[in-house]
Coordinates of C-alpha atoms and ligand atoms in Angstrom, one line a residue:
M1 CA -23.4 3.9 -7.1
T2 CA -23.7 1.0 -4.7
T3 CA -24.2 1.8 -1.0
V4 CA -23.7 -0.8 1.7
A5 CA -24.1 -0.8 5.4
T6 CA -21.0 -0.9 7.6
K7 CA -20.3 -1.6 11.2
H8 CA -17.3 0.4 12.4
W9 CA -19.2 3.5 13.7
T10 CA -20.7 4.9 16.9
L11 CA -23.8 6.9 17.5
L12 CA -22.9 10.0 19.5
E13 CA -25.1 11.7 22.1
D14 CA -25.6 14.8 20.0
G15 CA -27.1 12.6 17.2
R16 CA -24.1 12.6 15.0
V17 CA -22.5 9.4 13.9
R18 CA -18.7 8.9 14.3
C19 CA -16.9 6.8 11.7
D20 CA -14.5 4.4 13.4
I21 CA -12.5 3.2 10.4
C22 CA -9.6 5.6 10.6
P23 CA -8.1 8.0 13.3
R24 CA -9.8 10.9 11.6
E25 CA -13.0 9.9 13.4
C26 CA -15.3 12.0 11.2
K27 CA -18.5 13.0 13.1
L28 CA -21.3 13.2 10.6
R29 CA -24.8 14.4 10.6
D30 CA -27.4 12.7 8.4
G31 CA -26.5 13.2 4.7
Q32 CA -22.9 14.3 5.4
R33 CA -19.8 12.6 3.9
G34 CA -16.5 12.0 5.7
M35 CA -13.2 13.5 4.7
C36 CA -12.5 10.5 2.5
F37 CA -15.8 11.4 0.7
V38 CA -16.8 7.7 0.2
R39 CA -18.2 7.0 3.7
A40 CA -21.3 8.8 4.7
N41 CA -24.0 9.1 7.3
E42 CA -27.2 7.9 5.6
G43 CA -30.2 7.6 7.9
G44 CA -28.2 7.5 11.1
E45 CA -25.6 4.9 10.1
I46 CA -22.3 5.0 8.2
V47 CA -22.4 3.5 4.7
L48 CA -19.8 2.9 2.1
T49 CA -20.9 4.5 -1.2
T50 CA -18.3 2.9 -3.5
Y51 CA -19.0 -0.8 -3.0
G52 CA -18.6 -2.6 -6.3
R53 CA -17.2 0.4 -8.2
S54 CA -13.7 0.9 -9.4
S55 CA -11.5 3.4 -11.1
G56 CA -10.2 0.6 -13.3
F57 CA -8.3 -2.7 -13.4
C58 CA -4.9 -3.5 -14.6
V59 CA -2.5 -6.5 -14.4
D60 CA 0.8 -5.3 -13.0
P61 CA 4.1 -6.9 -11.9
I62 CA 4.0 -7.4 -8.1
E63 CA 7.2 -5.4 -7.9
K64 CA 5.2 -2.4 -8.9
K65 CA 3.2 -2.4 -5.6
P66 CA 6.1 -2.4 -4.6
L67 CA 6.6 -5.9 -3.1
N68 CA 10.0 -7.5 -3.9
H69 CA 9.8 -10.5 -1.6
F70 CA 6.3 -11.7 -2.3
L71 CA 6.1 -14.1 -5.3
P72 CA 8.6 -12.2 -7.3
G73 CA 7.9 -11.9 -11.0
S74 CA 4.2 -12.7 -10.6
P75 CA 1.2 -10.8 -12.1
V76 CA -1.2 -9.0 -9.8
L77 CA -4.6 -7.7 -10.7
S78 CA -4.7 -4.2 -9.4
F79 CA -7.5 -1.8 -8.7
G80 CA -8.7 1.1 -6.6
T81 CA -11.9 3.1 -6.1
A82 CA -11.9 6.8 -5.4
G83 CA -11.2 9.1 -2.4
C84 CA -8.6 8.9 0.4
N85 CA -8.5 9.4 4.1
L86 CA -5.3 11.4 4.0
A87 CA -4.7 14.7 2.3
C88 CA -1.1 14.6 1.1
K89 CA 0.0 17.7 -0.6
F90 CA 2.5 15.6 -2.5
C91 CA -0.1 13.0 -3.6
Q92 CA 1.3 11.0 -6.6
N93 CA -2.1 9.6 -7.5
W94 CA -4.4 12.6 -6.9
D95 CA -6.6 12.2 -9.9
I96 CA -8.0 9.0 -8.3
S97 CA -7.5 9.7 -4.6
K98 CA -8.9 13.2 -4.7
S99 CA -11.7 12.3 -7.0
R100 CA -15.1 13.5 -5.9
E101 CA -16.5 12.8 -9.3
M102 CA -17.9 9.4 -8.6
D103 CA -20.1 9.6 -11.7
R104 CA -17.0 9.6 -14.0
L105 CA -16.3 6.5 -16.0
M106 CA -16.1 3.6 -13.6
D107 CA -16.0 -0.1 -13.8
E108 CA -18.8 -2.0 -12.0
A109 CA -17.4 -5.2 -10.5
S110 CA -18.6 -7.5 -7.8
P111 CA -16.0 -9.3 -5.7
E112 CA -16.8 -12.5 -7.6
A113 CA -16.3 -10.8 -11.0
I114 CA -12.9 -9.5 -9.8
A115 CA -12.0 -13.0 -8.7
D116 CA -13.1 -14.3 -12.1
A117 CA -10.9 -11.7 -13.8
A118 CA -7.9 -12.6 -11.6
E119 CA -8.3 -16.2 -12.5
R120 CA -8.8 -15.5 -16.2
T121 CA -5.6 -13.3 -16.3
R122 CA -3.7 -15.9 -14.2
S123 CA -2.9 -13.3 -11.6
R124 CA -1.4 -14.7 -8.5
S125 CA -2.8 -11.9 -6.3
V126 CA -5.3 -9.1 -6.3
A127 CA -4.1 -5.7 -5.0
F128 CA -6.1 -2.9 -3.5
T129 CA -4.1 0.0 -4.6
Y130 CA -4.2 3.4 -6.5
N131 CA -6.2 4.7 -3.5
D132 CA -6.3 3.5 0.1
P133 CA -8.3 0.4 0.8
T134 CA -8.8 1.5 4.4
I135 CA -11.8 3.6 3.1
F136 CA -13.3 0.8 1.0
H137 CA -12.8 -1.7 3.8
E138 CA -15.9 -3.9 3.2
Y139 CA -15.4 -4.1 -0.6
A140 CA -11.7 -5.0 -0.2
I141 CA -12.5 -7.7 2.4
D142 CA -15.2 -9.3 0.3
T143 CA -13.0 -9.2 -2.8
A144 CA -10.1 -10.7 -0.8
D145 CA -12.3 -13.5 0.4
A146 CA -13.6 -14.3 -3.1
C147 CA -10.0 -14.4 -4.4
R148 CA -8.6 -16.4 -1.6
E149 CA -11.3 -19.1 -2.1
R150 CA -9.6 -19.6 -5.5
G151 CA -6.1 -19.6 -4.2
I152 CA -5.4 -16.0 -5.2
H153 CA -3.7 -13.8 -2.6
A154 CA -4.9 -10.5 -1.4
V155 CA -2.5 -7.5 -1.2
A156 CA -3.2 -4.1 0.4
V157 CA -1.2 -1.0 -0.6
T158 CA -2.0 1.5 2.1
A159 CA -0.9 4.3 4.3
G160 CA -1.8 2.2 7.4
Y161 CA -3.9 5.0 8.8
V162 CA -6.6 2.9 10.4
K163 CA -8.1 2.3 13.9
P164 CA -7.3 -0.9 15.8
A165 CA -10.6 -2.7 15.4
A166 CA -10.9 -2.0 11.7
R167 CA -7.2 -2.9 11.3
E168 CA -7.6 -6.2 13.0
E169 CA -10.6 -7.2 10.8
F170 CA -9.0 -5.9 7.6
Y171 CA -5.7 -7.8 8.0
A172 CA -7.3 -11.0 8.9
H173 CA -8.3 -11.2 5.2
M174 CA -4.9 -10.1 3.7
D175 CA -1.8 -12.0 2.7
A176 CA 0.6 -9.2 2.0
A177 CA 0.8 -5.4 2.3
N178 CA 2.9 -2.5 1.4
I179 CA 2.7 0.2 4.1
D180 CA 3.5 3.8 3.1
L181 CA 5.6 5.3 5.8
K182 CA 5.6 8.9 4.6
G183 CA 8.2 10.3 6.9
F184 CA 9.3 10.0 10.5
R185 CA 8.2 13.4 11.9
E186 CA 4.9 14.2 13.4
E187 CA 5.1 17.7 11.8
F188 CA 5.5 16.1 8.4
Y189 CA 2.4 14.0 8.8
H190 CA 0.5 16.9 10.3
Q191 CA 1.5 19.6 7.8
L192 CA 1.8 17.7 4.6
S193 CA -0.7 14.8 5.0
A194 CA -3.2 16.2 7.6
A195 CA -2.7 13.0 9.6
H196 CA -0.5 11.7 12.4
L197 CA 2.6 9.5 12.5
E198 CA 1.8 7.3 15.6
P199 CA -1.2 5.4 14.2
V200 CA 1.0 4.4 11.2
L201 CA 3.7 3.1 13.5
D202 CA 1.1 1.2 15.4
T203 CA 0.0 -0.5 12.2
L204 CA 3.5 -1.5 11.4
R205 CA 4.0 -2.9 14.9
Y206 CA 0.7 -4.7 14.7
L207 CA 1.5 -6.4 11.4
K208 CA 4.9 -7.5 12.6
H209 CA 4.0 -8.8 16.0
E210 CA 0.3 -9.9 15.7
T211 CA -0.1 -11.2 12.2
D212 CA 1.5 -13.4 9.5
V213 CA 0.9 -10.8 6.8
W214 CA 4.0 -10.3 4.7
F215 CA 4.7 -6.6 4.5
E216 CA 7.2 -4.2 3.1
I217 CA 7.6 -0.4 3.7
T218 CA 7.7 2.4 1.1
N219 CA 9.1 5.8 2.0
L220 CA 8.6 8.5 -0.7
V221 CA 11.7 10.6 -0.3
I222 CA 10.8 14.3 -0.9
P223 CA 13.7 16.7 -1.3
G224 CA 13.9 19.2 1.6
H225 CA 11.0 17.6 3.5
N226 CA 11.9 14.2 4.7
D227 CA 15.3 13.4 3.2
S228 CA 17.7 14.5 5.9
D229 CA 20.4 12.0 7.1
T230 CA 19.0 12.4 10.7
E231 CA 15.4 11.6 9.8
L232 CA 16.4 8.7 7.6
D233 CA 18.7 7.4 10.3
E234 CA 16.0 7.6 12.9
M235 CA 13.4 6.0 10.8
T236 CA 15.5 3.0 9.7
G237 CA 16.8 2.6 13.2
W238 CA 13.3 2.5 14.5
I239 CA 12.3 -0.1 11.8
V240 CA 15.2 -2.4 12.8
S241 CA 14.6 -2.1 16.5
E242 CA 10.8 -2.3 16.4
L243 CA 10.2 -4.6 13.4
G244 CA 13.4 -6.4 13.0
P245 CA 15.9 -6.4 10.1
D246 CA 13.9 -8.5 7.6
V247 CA 11.2 -5.9 6.6
P248 CA 12.2 -4.6 3.2
V249 CA 12.2 -0.8 2.8
H250 CA 11.7 0.9 -0.6
F251 CA 13.0 4.5 -1.0
S252 CA 10.9 5.9 -3.7
A253 CA 11.5 8.9 -5.9
F254 CA 9.0 11.8 -5.7
H255 CA 7.9 13.6 -8.8
P256 CA 6.4 17.1 -8.6
D257 CA 2.7 16.8 -8.4
Y258 CA -0.6 18.1 -7.0
K259 CA 0.1 20.8 -4.5
M260 CA 3.9 20.4 -4.5
K261 CA 4.8 21.1 -8.0
D262 CA 7.5 23.5 -6.8
V263 CA 9.6 20.7 -5.3
P264 CA 12.1 19.1 -7.6
H265 CA 12.3 15.4 -8.5
T266 CA 14.2 13.3 -6.0
P267 CA 17.8 12.8 -7.3
R268 CA 18.9 9.2 -7.6
S269 CA 21.8 10.0 -5.3
T270 CA 19.4 10.8 -2.5
L271 CA 17.7 7.4 -2.8
T272 CA 21.1 5.8 -2.8
R273 CA 22.1 7.7 0.3
A274 CA 18.8 6.6 2.0
R275 CA 19.5 3.0 1.0
R276 CA 23.0 3.2 2.4
I277 CA 21.8 4.6 5.7
A278 CA 19.2 1.9 6.0
L279 CA 21.7 -0.9 5.3
G280 CA 24.1 0.7 7.8
N281 CA 21.4 0.5 10.4
G282 CA 20.9 -3.1 9.8
V283 CA 17.9 -3.2 7.3
R284 CA 18.7 -6.3 5.3
Y285 CA 16.7 -5.5 2.2
A286 CA 16.8 -1.8 1.2
Y287 CA 15.7 -0.7 -2.3
T288 CA 15.6 2.4 -4.5
G289 CA 12.3 2.8 -6.4
N290 CA 10.8 4.8 -9.2
V291 CA 14.3 5.0 -10.8
L292 CA 16.2 2.6 -13.1
D293 CA 18.9 1.3 -10.7
G294 CA 20.1 -2.2 -11.1
E295 CA 22.0 -2.3 -7.9
G296 CA 19.3 -0.5 -5.7
G297 CA 16.5 -2.6 -7.3
S298 CA 18.1 -6.0 -6.7
T299 CA 18.0 -8.3 -3.7
Y300 CA 21.2 -9.4 -2.0
C301 CA 21.9 -12.2 0.5
H302 CA 22.4 -10.4 3.8
A303 CA 24.9 -13.0 4.9
C304 CA 27.3 -13.4 2.0
G305 CA 26.3 -10.6 -0.4
T306 CA 25.3 -12.8 -3.3
R307 CA 22.9 -11.1 -5.7
L308 CA 19.8 -13.3 -5.2
I309 CA 17.3 -11.6 -7.4
G310 CA 18.6 -9.2 -10.1
R311 CA 16.2 -6.6 -11.4
V312 CA 16.2 -4.0 -14.1
G313 CA 13.1 -2.0 -13.7
Y314 CA 10.4 -4.6 -13.1
D315 CA 12.2 -7.4 -15.1
L316 CA 14.0 -10.1 -13.2
T317 CA 17.4 -10.7 -14.6
E318 CA 18.9 -13.2 -12.1
W319 CA 17.5 -15.8 -9.6
R320 CA 19.8 -17.4 -7.1
L321 CA 17.4 -18.7 -4.6
D322 CA 16.9 -22.5 -4.1
G323 CA 13.5 -24.1 -3.9
Q324 CA 13.2 -23.2 -0.2
G325 CA 14.0 -19.5 -0.7
R326 CA 17.6 -19.8 0.5
C327 CA 20.8 -18.3 -0.9
E328 CA 22.2 -20.7 -3.4
A329 CA 25.7 -19.7 -2.4
C330 CA 25.6 -19.9 1.4
G331 CA 22.2 -21.4 2.3
E332 CA 21.0 -18.4 4.3
P333 CA 17.2 -18.0 4.1
C334 CA 16.0 -14.8 2.4
A335 CA 13.0 -13.3 4.2
G336 CA 9.8 -13.4 2.1
V337 CA 7.3 -15.6 0.3
F338 CA 9.0 -17.4 -2.5
E339 CA 8.3 -20.4 -4.8
A340 CA 10.8 -22.7 -6.4
E341 CA 10.7 -20.7 -9.7
P342 CA 10.4 -17.0 -10.2
G343 CA 7.4 -15.6 -12.1
T344 CA 7.8 -14.5 -15.7
W345 CA 5.3 -11.6 -15.9
G346 CA 8.1 -9.0 -16.5
G347 CA 7.3 -5.3 -16.6
R348 CA 4.0 -5.5 -18.6
R349 CA 1.0 -3.5 -17.7
Q350 CA -2.2 -4.9 -19.0
P351 CA -5.5 -3.1 -18.6
V352 CA -8.5 -5.3 -17.9
R353 CA -12.1 -4.6 -18.5
I354 CA -14.4 -6.3 -16.0
G355 CA -17.9 -5.1 -15.7
A356 CA -20.3 -2.7 -17.2
Q357 CA -19.1 0.8 -17.7
S358 CA -21.2 3.7 -16.4
R359 CA -20.9 7.4 -16.6
Ligands
SF4_1 S1 -12.7 6.4 6.8 FE1 -13.4 8.3 5.9 S2 -15.3 8.9 7.0 FE2 -14.2 7.3 8.2 S3 -13.0 8.5 9.7 FE3 -11.7 8.1 8.0 S4 -11.9 9.9 6.6 FE4 -13.6 9.9 8.1

């Protein structure tokens, strides 16, 4: 286990140390770990205990993050560590995010080794995903820097539950992000994620108005919990009024997992309904996710309706953008980061072994 010093913390008058990475503000005595389990008070300062350790590496399609408007069709080297700063009862990745077994099989990988692997696998980006990079802030930043020095982009997949100073530092090193907006009700965040809505909305506003980071939003639609017309209408209305019409929104299907095994899968019709509500509110790029849906997975020109990028699953089936990312039919720009030609990675998932394995 590799432990490194960190700087986002405050020594309190009672001798405890407050972690200032996320709004949870864990106040820790010497030897205690935070709620995320990977940041700890060691000797009167907060350290990160998972620097250089990963739960595994895989080359994925960028669409799987999901990002549909950032170098479509390109491969992204993806990894995570362990732990999480939220406590979602519906977690879809709980074997990693809830892991307190840091001595289970883990890849050891320095930022440089990850950049080497990204280059070797011809990945266009590296993604901090599987669990939330907010909690492995220093490792993610150093890895982003090592990759960006080689022209490889850095992508964060996160719940956006982070305090302002850490947020500012983190996103100065990122090129793209997918922010998980779990619902649009404080009660939902409080009861099902043990968190709060407002800091996530702040992150979205921050990204839009104070950075050049390309970002998209994912909303996991859970039957009976965040899928009402009213909530979807309010959420997508807020997105358009606060962030503008160009931020893509992915409505993703829930599968019963972790502490919510009694809730059914999200029907495809619910995702289609959510997508229609979003489009009706002026969201230009709304998608269904985690289901095979050619229409809901494809990108359309908001001006003339031409299908710009056809998708079946993670495979691109059509490309009607010109070299400047404009609609071939009417010339309207499509929001996003595009190159003249789409990538050809397809739906493959390729595990990658990087460093020494330890148990
Ligand atoms: S990052 Fe971890 S230790 Fe720090 S405040 Fe959040 S949950 Fe607590």
